[in-house]
Coordinates of C-alpha atoms and ligand atoms in Angstrom, one line a residue:
M1 CA 34.2 43.2 7.1
R2 CA 30.4 42.4 7.9
L3 CA 28.4 39.1 6.6
F4 CA 24.8 38.0 6.4
Y5 CA 23.4 34.6 6.6
A6 CA 20.1 33.3 6.1
A7 CA 18.0 30.4 4.2
L8 CA 15.2 29.4 3.0
A9 CA 14.8 26.1 0.9
L10 CA 12.1 24.1 -0.8
E11 CA 11.7 21.9 -3.7
A12 CA 8.4 22.3 -4.8
N13 CA 6.9 19.3 -6.8
T14 CA 4.5 21.5 -9.1
F15 CA 2.3 18.5 -10.2
L16 CA 1.2 17.2 -6.9
P17 CA -1.8 18.6 -5.4
L18 CA 0.4 18.4 -1.4
P19 CA 0.8 22.5 0.1
T20 CA 3.3 23.4 1.7
S21 CA 2.1 25.7 4.7
Y22 CA 4.6 28.2 6.9
Q23 CA 3.6 25.9 9.6
A24 CA 5.3 22.7 7.4
F25 CA 9.2 25.1 7.2
V26 CA 8.9 25.4 10.8
E27 CA 8.3 21.7 11.6
K28 CA 11.6 20.9 9.1
V29 CA 13.8 23.3 9.4
Y30 CA 13.3 26.7 11.3
F31 CA 16.6 28.7 12.8
P32 CA 15.9 32.2 13.9
P33 CA 19.0 34.4 14.6
G34 CA 20.9 33.3 17.6
Q35 CA 19.5 30.0 17.6
Y36 CA 21.1 28.2 15.0
P37 CA 22.2 24.6 16.3
A38 CA 25.4 23.2 16.8
K39 CA 25.7 22.0 13.3
G40 CA 24.2 22.6 9.7
A41 CA 22.8 20.4 7.9
H42 CA 21.5 19.6 3.8
Q43 CA 19.6 22.8 3.8
T44 CA 22.0 24.7 5.4
G45 CA 25.4 23.2 4.1
A46 CA 27.1 27.1 4.6
M47 CA 26.3 27.8 8.2
D48 CA 29.5 25.8 9.3
A49 CA 31.7 27.8 7.1
V50 CA 30.5 31.3 8.5
R51 CA 30.1 30.5 11.9
T52 CA 33.8 29.1 11.6
R53 CA 35.4 31.7 9.7
A54 CA 33.5 34.8 11.7
K55 CA 35.0 32.6 14.8
R56 CA 38.2 33.4 13.1
G57 CA 38.0 37.1 13.4
E58 CA 37.7 37.1 9.7
F59 CA 34.1 39.3 9.8
E60 CA 31.2 40.0 11.6
L61 CA 28.5 37.6 11.4
I62 CA 25.5 39.1 11.1
E63 CA 22.7 35.7 11.5
G64 CA 19.7 35.5 9.8
S65 CA 16.8 33.2 9.8
C66 CA 16.9 29.6 8.2
Y67 CA 13.9 28.3 6.6
A68 CA 13.6 24.2 5.2
A69 CA 10.7 22.5 4.4
Q70 CA 10.0 18.8 2.7
P71 CA 9.7 18.6 -0.5
G72 CA 6.3 18.8 -1.3
G73 CA 3.9 20.8 -3.8
A74 CA 4.5 24.6 -4.1
A75 CA 4.5 26.7 -0.8
S76 CA 1.4 29.5 -0.2
R77 CA 1.8 32.9 -0.9
A78 CA 1.7 33.6 2.3
A79 CA 4.3 31.7 3.4
Y80 CA 6.5 32.5 1.1
E81 CA 6.5 36.2 1.3
R82 CA 6.3 35.6 5.3
M83 CA 9.6 34.3 5.5
R84 CA 10.9 36.3 2.4
D85 CA 9.9 39.6 4.3
E86 CA 11.6 38.4 7.4
I87 CA 14.7 37.4 5.6
L88 CA 15.0 40.5 3.9
G89 CA 13.6 42.4 7.2
Q90 CA 17.0 41.0 9.0
L91 CA 19.6 42.0 6.0
K92 CA 17.9 45.8 6.2
A93 CA 18.3 46.2 9.7
A94 CA 21.9 44.8 9.2
L95 CA 23.1 46.9 6.5
P96 CA 25.6 47.8 6.0
V97 CA 27.2 44.6 4.7
D98 CA 30.1 43.7 2.6
G99 CA 28.5 40.4 1.8
A100 CA 24.9 38.5 2.0
V101 CA 25.7 34.6 1.8
F102 CA 22.4 32.4 1.5
N103 CA 22.0 28.9 1.1
L104 CA 18.6 28.1 -1.0
H105 CA 17.8 25.1 -2.5
G106 CA 16.9 26.7 -6.0
A107 CA 13.5 24.8 -6.8
M108 CA 11.1 27.1 -5.0
V109 CA 8.0 28.1 -6.1
A110 CA 5.0 29.7 -4.4
H111 CA 1.4 31.1 -5.8
G112 CA 1.9 33.1 -7.7
Y113 CA 6.0 33.2 -7.8
D114 CA 7.3 30.9 -10.5
D115 CA 11.4 32.1 -9.9
C116 CA 11.3 32.6 -6.0
E117 CA 15.1 32.7 -5.3
G118 CA 15.0 35.1 -8.4
D119 CA 12.4 37.2 -6.6
F120 CA 14.0 37.2 -3.4
L121 CA 17.4 38.0 -4.7
E122 CA 16.2 40.7 -6.7
Q123 CA 15.1 42.5 -3.4
A124 CA 17.9 41.9 -1.4
R125 CA 19.9 42.9 -3.9
A126 CA 17.7 46.1 -4.5
L127 CA 19.0 46.0 -0.4
V128 CA 22.3 45.8 -0.6
G129 CA 23.1 47.7 -3.8
S130 CA 25.4 46.4 -6.7
T131 CA 28.9 46.6 -4.5
C132 CA 27.4 44.0 -1.6
V133 CA 28.7 40.5 -3.1
I134 CA 26.1 37.8 -3.0
G135 CA 26.6 34.2 -2.9
I136 CA 24.5 31.3 -2.9
E137 CA 24.8 27.6 -2.2
L138 CA 22.2 25.7 -3.7
D139 CA 21.0 22.1 -4.8
P140 CA 21.5 20.8 -8.1
H141 CA 18.2 20.0 -8.4
C142 CA 17.7 24.0 -8.8
H143 CA 16.2 26.3 -11.5
L144 CA 19.1 27.6 -12.4
T145 CA 17.2 31.2 -14.1
A146 CA 19.3 34.0 -15.6
K147 CA 17.5 36.2 -13.1
R148 CA 19.3 34.5 -10.7
C149 CA 22.5 34.1 -12.4
A150 CA 22.8 37.7 -12.9
L151 CA 22.0 38.8 -9.4
A152 CA 24.1 36.6 -7.3
D153 CA 28.1 37.1 -8.0
V154 CA 29.0 33.5 -7.0
I155 CA 27.2 30.5 -7.4
V156 CA 28.4 27.2 -5.9
L157 CA 26.0 24.0 -6.4
F158 CA 26.5 20.5 -4.6
K159 CA 27.7 17.7 -7.1
E160 CA 27.3 14.8 -5.1
Y161 CA 23.9 13.4 -5.9
P162 CA 23.6 12.0 -3.4
H163 CA 24.5 15.1 -1.8
T164 CA 27.1 14.4 1.0
D165 CA 28.9 17.2 -0.2
F166 CA 26.6 20.3 1.4
V167 CA 29.4 21.1 4.0
E168 CA 32.4 21.0 1.6
R169 CA 30.6 23.1 -1.5
G170 CA 29.3 25.9 1.8
E171 CA 32.8 26.5 2.3
E172 CA 33.7 26.9 -1.1
M173 CA 31.3 29.2 -1.5
V174 CA 32.1 31.6 1.6
D175 CA 35.4 31.3 0.2
L176 CA 35.4 32.5 -2.9
T177 CA 32.6 35.1 -1.7
L178 CA 35.3 36.2 0.4
R179 CA 37.9 36.6 -1.9
T180 CA 35.5 38.5 -4.0
I181 CA 35.1 40.8 -1.5
R182 CA 38.5 41.2 -1.1
R183 CA 38.9 42.0 -5.0
E184 CA 40.8 39.3 -5.1
I185 CA 39.1 37.1 -7.6
K186 CA 36.7 38.7 -10.0
P187 CA 34.2 36.1 -10.6
V188 CA 32.3 35.7 -14.1
K189 CA 29.6 33.4 -15.0
S190 CA 29.3 31.3 -18.3
V191 CA 26.1 29.0 -18.8
Y192 CA 25.3 26.4 -21.1
D193 CA 21.3 25.5 -20.8
C194 CA 21.3 21.6 -22.2
R195 CA 17.6 21.9 -23.0
M196 CA 17.0 18.4 -21.1
L197 CA 15.2 16.4 -18.1
A198 CA 16.5 14.1 -16.6
S199 CA 18.4 12.4 -13.5
F200 CA 21.8 12.2 -12.5
P201 CA 22.9 10.0 -9.4
T202 CA 27.0 10.4 -9.2
S203 CA 27.3 7.4 -7.0
T204 CA 27.7 5.7 -10.9
Q205 CA 29.4 5.7 -14.0
P206 CA 29.2 8.0 -16.2
M207 CA 28.3 10.5 -14.7
R208 CA 31.1 10.1 -11.5
G209 CA 33.7 10.0 -14.2
L210 CA 32.2 13.7 -14.8
V211 CA 31.9 14.9 -11.3
D212 CA 35.8 13.9 -10.8
K213 CA 36.6 15.5 -14.2
I214 CA 34.8 18.7 -13.6
M215 CA 36.7 18.5 -9.5
A216 CA 40.0 18.6 -11.2
L217 CA 39.6 21.4 -13.7
E218 CA 38.9 23.6 -10.3
G219 CA 41.6 25.8 -9.5
K220 CA 43.5 25.8 -12.8
E221 CA 43.8 28.4 -15.6
R222 CA 41.2 30.9 -13.6
V223 CA 38.5 28.2 -13.0
L224 CA 36.9 29.2 -9.9
S225 CA 34.1 26.7 -9.9
I226 CA 32.0 24.2 -12.0
S227 CA 28.9 22.9 -10.7
I228 CA 26.2 21.0 -13.3
G229 CA 22.6 22.3 -12.6
H230 CA 20.6 18.3 -12.8
G231 CA 17.7 20.6 -12.6
F232 CA 14.5 19.6 -10.9
P233 CA 12.0 17.6 -12.9
Y234 CA 9.3 18.0 -11.1
G235 CA 9.2 21.4 -11.0
D236 CA 6.6 22.9 -13.9
V237 CA 8.7 26.9 -14.3
P238 CA 9.9 28.0 -17.4
E239 CA 13.7 27.3 -17.0
C240 CA 13.1 23.8 -15.5
G241 CA 16.0 21.7 -17.5
A242 CA 20.1 20.6 -16.6
R243 CA 22.2 23.4 -17.0
I244 CA 26.0 24.1 -16.3
L245 CA 27.5 26.9 -14.7
V246 CA 31.4 27.4 -14.8
L247 CA 33.0 30.4 -12.7
T248 CA 36.0 32.0 -13.8
D249 CA 38.0 34.9 -12.7
D250 CA 37.5 37.1 -15.5
A251 CA 37.9 34.6 -18.2
K252 CA 34.7 34.0 -19.6
P253 CA 35.6 33.4 -23.1
H254 CA 37.5 29.9 -21.3
G255 CA 34.5 29.6 -19.0
D256 CA 32.3 29.3 -22.2
R257 CA 34.2 27.2 -24.1
L258 CA 34.1 24.5 -20.9
A259 CA 30.4 24.9 -19.8
E260 CA 29.1 23.7 -23.7
Q261 CA 31.9 21.0 -23.5
I262 CA 30.7 19.5 -20.4
G263 CA 27.3 20.3 -21.7
R264 CA 27.6 17.8 -24.0
E265 CA 28.9 15.3 -22.5
L266 CA 26.5 15.5 -20.0
I267 CA 23.6 15.1 -23.1
A268 CA 25.7 12.5 -24.5
F269 CA 24.5 9.9 -21.7
R270 CA 21.0 11.4 -21.0
E271 CA 19.3 8.4 -21.4
T272 CA 22.3 6.1 -19.3
A273 CA 22.9 7.9 -16.2
A274 CA 20.0 7.2 -14.4
P275 CA 19.9 3.1 -13.4
P276 CA 16.6 1.0 -14.7
G277 CA 13.9 0.7 -13.0
Y278 CA 12.4 -2.7 -12.0
S279 CA 8.4 -3.1 -12.3
V280 CA 7.1 -3.7 -8.3
D281 CA 7.1 -7.7 -8.8
G282 CA 9.9 -8.0 -10.8
A283 CA 12.1 -6.2 -7.9
I284 CA 10.9 -8.5 -5.5
D285 CA 11.6 -11.5 -8.0
F286 CA 15.1 -10.4 -8.3
A287 CA 15.5 -10.0 -4.7
L288 CA 14.1 -13.3 -3.6
A289 CA 16.2 -15.0 -6.4
Q290 CA 19.5 -13.8 -4.1
D291 CA 21.2 -16.0 -1.7
G292 CA 22.3 -13.4 0.9
G293 CA 20.6 -10.1 1.3
P294 CA 19.7 -7.4 2.0
V295 CA 18.3 -6.3 -1.3
V296 CA 17.3 -2.5 -1.0
I297 CA 14.9 -2.4 -3.8
A298 CA 14.5 1.9 -3.7
D299 CA 10.9 2.9 -4.0
T300 CA 11.7 5.4 -6.7
T301 CA 8.2 6.9 -7.8
D302 CA 6.9 7.8 -3.7
N303 CA 10.3 9.6 -2.7
A304 CA 9.4 12.6 -0.2
G305 CA 12.2 14.3 -1.5
G306 CA 11.3 14.8 -4.8
G307 CA 8.2 15.9 -3.0
A308 CA 6.1 12.8 -2.9
P309 CA 3.6 11.8 0.1
S310 CA 5.6 8.5 1.0
D311 CA 2.4 6.3 1.7
N312 CA 1.8 4.2 -1.4
T313 CA 1.2 0.8 -0.5
T314 CA 2.0 -1.3 -3.8
F315 CA 5.1 -2.6 -2.6
L316 CA 3.7 -3.5 0.9
H317 CA 0.3 -5.2 -0.5
R318 CA 2.7 -7.4 -3.0
L319 CA 5.0 -8.4 -0.3
I320 CA 2.2 -9.2 1.9
A321 CA 0.3 -10.9 -1.0
R322 CA 4.0 -13.2 -1.8
G323 CA 4.1 -13.8 1.5
V324 CA 7.5 -12.9 1.8
Q325 CA 9.1 -13.2 4.8
G326 CA 12.0 -10.8 5.9
A327 CA 10.8 -7.6 4.5
A328 CA 10.7 -4.4 5.6
V329 CA 9.1 -0.8 4.0
A330 CA 10.2 2.5 5.0
P331 CA 9.2 4.9 5.7
I332 CA 5.6 5.4 5.1
W333 CA 4.3 8.9 6.0
D334 CA 1.0 8.3 8.2
P335 CA 0.7 10.6 11.4
I336 CA -2.9 9.2 12.3
A337 CA -1.4 5.6 12.5
V338 CA 1.8 6.5 14.0
R339 CA -0.8 7.7 16.8
L340 CA -3.1 5.2 16.6
A341 CA 0.0 2.7 17.6
F342 CA 0.9 4.7 20.2
D343 CA -2.6 4.6 21.8
A344 CA -2.3 0.6 21.1
G345 CA 1.5 0.8 22.7
E346 CA 4.7 -1.2 22.2
G347 CA 3.7 -5.1 21.9
A348 CA 0.0 -4.9 21.1
K349 CA -1.5 -7.1 18.6
L350 CA -4.6 -5.5 16.9
P351 CA -6.9 -5.3 13.3
F352 CA -4.3 -1.7 11.7
R353 CA -5.0 0.1 8.8
F354 CA -2.1 2.5 7.6
G355 CA -0.9 4.1 4.4
G356 CA -2.9 5.1 1.2
K357 CA -4.4 8.1 2.4
T358 CA -2.7 11.3 0.6
A359 CA -3.5 10.6 -3.0
L360 CA -4.9 8.7 -5.5
A361 CA -1.2 7.6 -6.6
S362 CA -1.2 6.9 -2.6
G363 CA -2.8 3.3 -3.9
P364 CA -5.4 2.1 -1.3
P365 CA -4.7 1.4 2.6
V366 CA -3.1 -2.2 4.2
D367 CA -5.7 -3.4 6.2
A368 CA -3.2 -5.9 8.0
E369 CA -3.6 -7.6 11.7
V370 CA 0.0 -6.3 13.3
E371 CA 2.1 -6.6 16.3
I372 CA 3.6 -2.8 17.5
I373 CA 7.0 -3.5 17.4
R374 CA 8.5 0.5 18.9
C375 CA 6.7 4.0 19.5
V376 CA 9.8 6.4 19.4
P377 CA 8.6 9.9 19.9
K378 CA 10.6 12.5 18.3
A379 CA 12.7 10.3 16.2
H380 CA 15.3 10.8 13.4
Q381 CA 17.4 9.2 11.2
T382 CA 20.9 10.5 10.2
F383 CA 22.2 11.5 6.5
A384 CA 25.7 12.6 6.1
G385 CA 26.7 13.3 10.0
A386 CA 23.1 15.3 10.4
I387 CA 20.1 14.6 11.9
V388 CA 17.0 14.7 9.9
P389 CA 13.5 14.8 12.1
L390 CA 11.0 11.8 11.6
G391 CA 8.3 12.9 14.4
D392 CA 6.7 10.3 16.2
V393 CA 7.4 6.7 15.0
A394 CA 6.1 3.7 15.1
S395 CA 7.1 0.2 13.6
I396 CA 5.0 -2.2 13.4
C397 CA 4.9 -6.2 11.8
M398 CA 2.3 -8.2 10.0
G399 CA 3.7 -11.7 9.7
G400 CA 7.4 -11.5 7.4
V401 CA 6.8 -7.9 6.5
E402 CA 7.5 -5.2 8.8
A403 CA 7.1 -1.5 8.0
V404 CA 8.3 2.2 9.8
L405 CA 5.5 4.9 10.1
I406 CA 6.5 8.3 10.4
S407 CA 5.0 11.7 11.1
T408 CA 7.1 14.1 10.1
R409 CA 7.2 13.5 6.1
A410 CA 10.8 12.2 4.6
Q411 CA 12.5 10.4 2.4
A412 CA 15.1 7.4 3.3
M413 CA 18.6 8.4 4.1
G414 CA 20.5 6.6 6.8
S415 CA 19.9 2.2 7.2
D416 CA 19.0 3.8 11.1
L417 CA 15.7 4.9 10.0
F418 CA 15.3 0.5 10.6
A419 CA 17.9 0.1 13.1
N420 CA 16.5 3.1 15.1
F421 CA 13.1 1.3 15.2
G422 CA 13.6 -2.3 16.5
I423 CA 14.4 -3.6 13.0
D424 CA 17.9 -5.0 11.9
P425 CA 18.3 -3.5 8.4
T426 CA 21.9 -6.1 7.8
Q427 CA 19.2 -8.9 8.9
R428 CA 16.6 -8.8 6.4
K429 CA 16.2 -10.1 2.3
I430 CA 14.3 -7.5 1.5
L431 CA 14.6 -3.5 2.2
V432 CA 12.1 -1.5 0.4
V433 CA 13.2 2.0 0.9
K434 CA 11.2 5.3 -0.6
S435 CA 13.9 7.2 -1.5
N436 CA 15.5 8.1 -5.4
Q437 CA 18.9 8.6 -4.6
H438 CA 19.5 9.7 -1.2
F439 CA 19.8 6.6 0.2
Y440 CA 22.3 5.2 -1.3
A441 CA 25.4 6.7 0.9
S442 CA 24.3 4.8 3.8
F443 CA 22.7 1.4 2.2
S444 CA 25.8 1.0 0.3
K445 CA 27.5 0.2 3.0
I446 CA 25.0 -3.1 4.2
A447 CA 23.0 -3.8 0.7
A448 CA 24.3 -7.1 -0.5
H449 CA 22.9 -5.5 -3.8
I450 CA 20.9 -2.0 -4.8
I451 CA 17.8 -2.3 -7.4
Y452 CA 15.6 0.2 -8.6
A453 CA 11.6 0.3 -9.4
E454 CA 9.2 2.4 -11.0
S455 CA 6.1 1.5 -8.5
D456 CA 2.6 3.3 -9.5
G457 CA 3.5 6.7 -6.7
P458 CA 2.9 10.1 -8.5
L459 CA 6.8 10.5 -9.4
P460 CA 7.4 8.7 -12.5
S461 CA 11.1 7.9 -14.5
D462 CA 9.3 9.3 -17.8
Y463 CA 8.7 12.8 -17.4
R464 CA 6.4 13.0 -20.5
R465 CA 3.5 11.2 -18.3
L466 CA 3.7 15.0 -15.8
P467 CA 0.9 17.3 -17.6
W468 CA 3.5 20.0 -18.2
R469 CA 2.6 23.7 -19.5
K470 CA 4.9 26.4 -18.5
V471 CA 8.5 24.6 -19.3
Q472 CA 9.9 26.3 -22.0
R473 CA 9.6 23.6 -25.6
P474 CA 11.5 22.3 -26.9
I475 CA 12.9 20.0 -24.3
W476 CA 14.3 16.5 -24.0
P477 CA 12.7 14.0 -24.0
L478 CA 9.2 15.9 -24.2
D479 CA 10.4 16.7 -27.4
A480 CA 12.8 14.9 -29.6
Q481 CA 14.8 18.2 -31.4
V482 CA 16.0 20.4 -28.9
E483 CA 19.0 23.5 -29.8
P484 CA 21.4 23.4 -26.1
R485 CA 23.2 26.5 -26.2
L486 CA 25.3 28.9 -24.0
I487 CA 22.5 31.5 -22.2
I488 CA 25.2 33.6 -20.7
Ligands
ZN501 ZN1 18.6 17.6 -4.5

């Protein structure tokens, strides 16, 4: 048996003027064949599974290139076509193959392509033919389009948000693909379109219960896999929105019933799935009123994980203006300020300007007398055991407020985002993290409280404030009356 593997991942926020170039992929994740790292990560979740099982002798693995960029604006046409054609060229050279498995994030948009994964799979299918089994692992913040559902035989999404289960879901996807190749199973899809845009963190109820419930249903009554597609609510493409995917072993009527039932449960709590958001000053007030710490405040509107620049300064301005002591903010993406900090050196005290650069929603820069705490070249944080590169990083202190400045854009994921740069997160009163939910897995281990705040960054939690053009209507909450339905 011969199996091909490759990855191509971008979560494209179509509302942002932050173009995603080929270089943006190379800087984040680029593993050509023969140069895979020891461990896969978030956007290469099936890499460990294919390598482990190939080593066991189950099949011959043909490695293709793996590309992933930090979420940002749509990819340039040249970048997408270059990566697509590189991977498809490798696939063509590898033929014949019995299976092709891919990590595709699932919310990639490029100039001229609203459904990059659908286009990619269409061309891959044309190469491998109808009998080859195609398996894909996707992020739940994907656009689960009808086209890609028709082209891939096996589709498995991460279940957890934060996405701590990328390895397990990759193993399942590879396992189902191999069983399909061996004709032990015949995967059939049922897809229910919930007609809604919403956020579904799995760390709190009621979403936690629904994820536990679908996991308990798998492996019984010919249910192979159940995925909840949250959708990516900052990607303006026709099929944006939440969808349920049930894979059964040739038991479509049962899959249809389950997909609808799970979809209806998800719709029922759409207004309460995400935790309530504090205002900026309301969040600071809450934190200061607590006896202990740290209080972790998520600055969700400037989450680089949703494509935001991560250089909005509103929290910093308010913390400094209020004279708050023992507060730290991370990460602020500002490669120029990092360079200036490196030029000044650790321990230097100087007037310093940072943040507030990329867009109107970044706010005004911070000008302050700062002390450079640490300058760390080629730094990183960790997420669920995986290394997340940050480029060169400088931490700075201005009175009672500290900040971590990064060169390679990323959201806050691990508490080592502070600890690696001379800021002990357990000893601070307030930690402001730029992230929507991925920070939770790590920071919940040290936080006295975790709260979510709505600042003035470019990712509002009220999706009605965004200038939608392409999404199919009606869809909640843009429209009050919607018609959820089984689409496959
Ligand atoms: Zn995601």
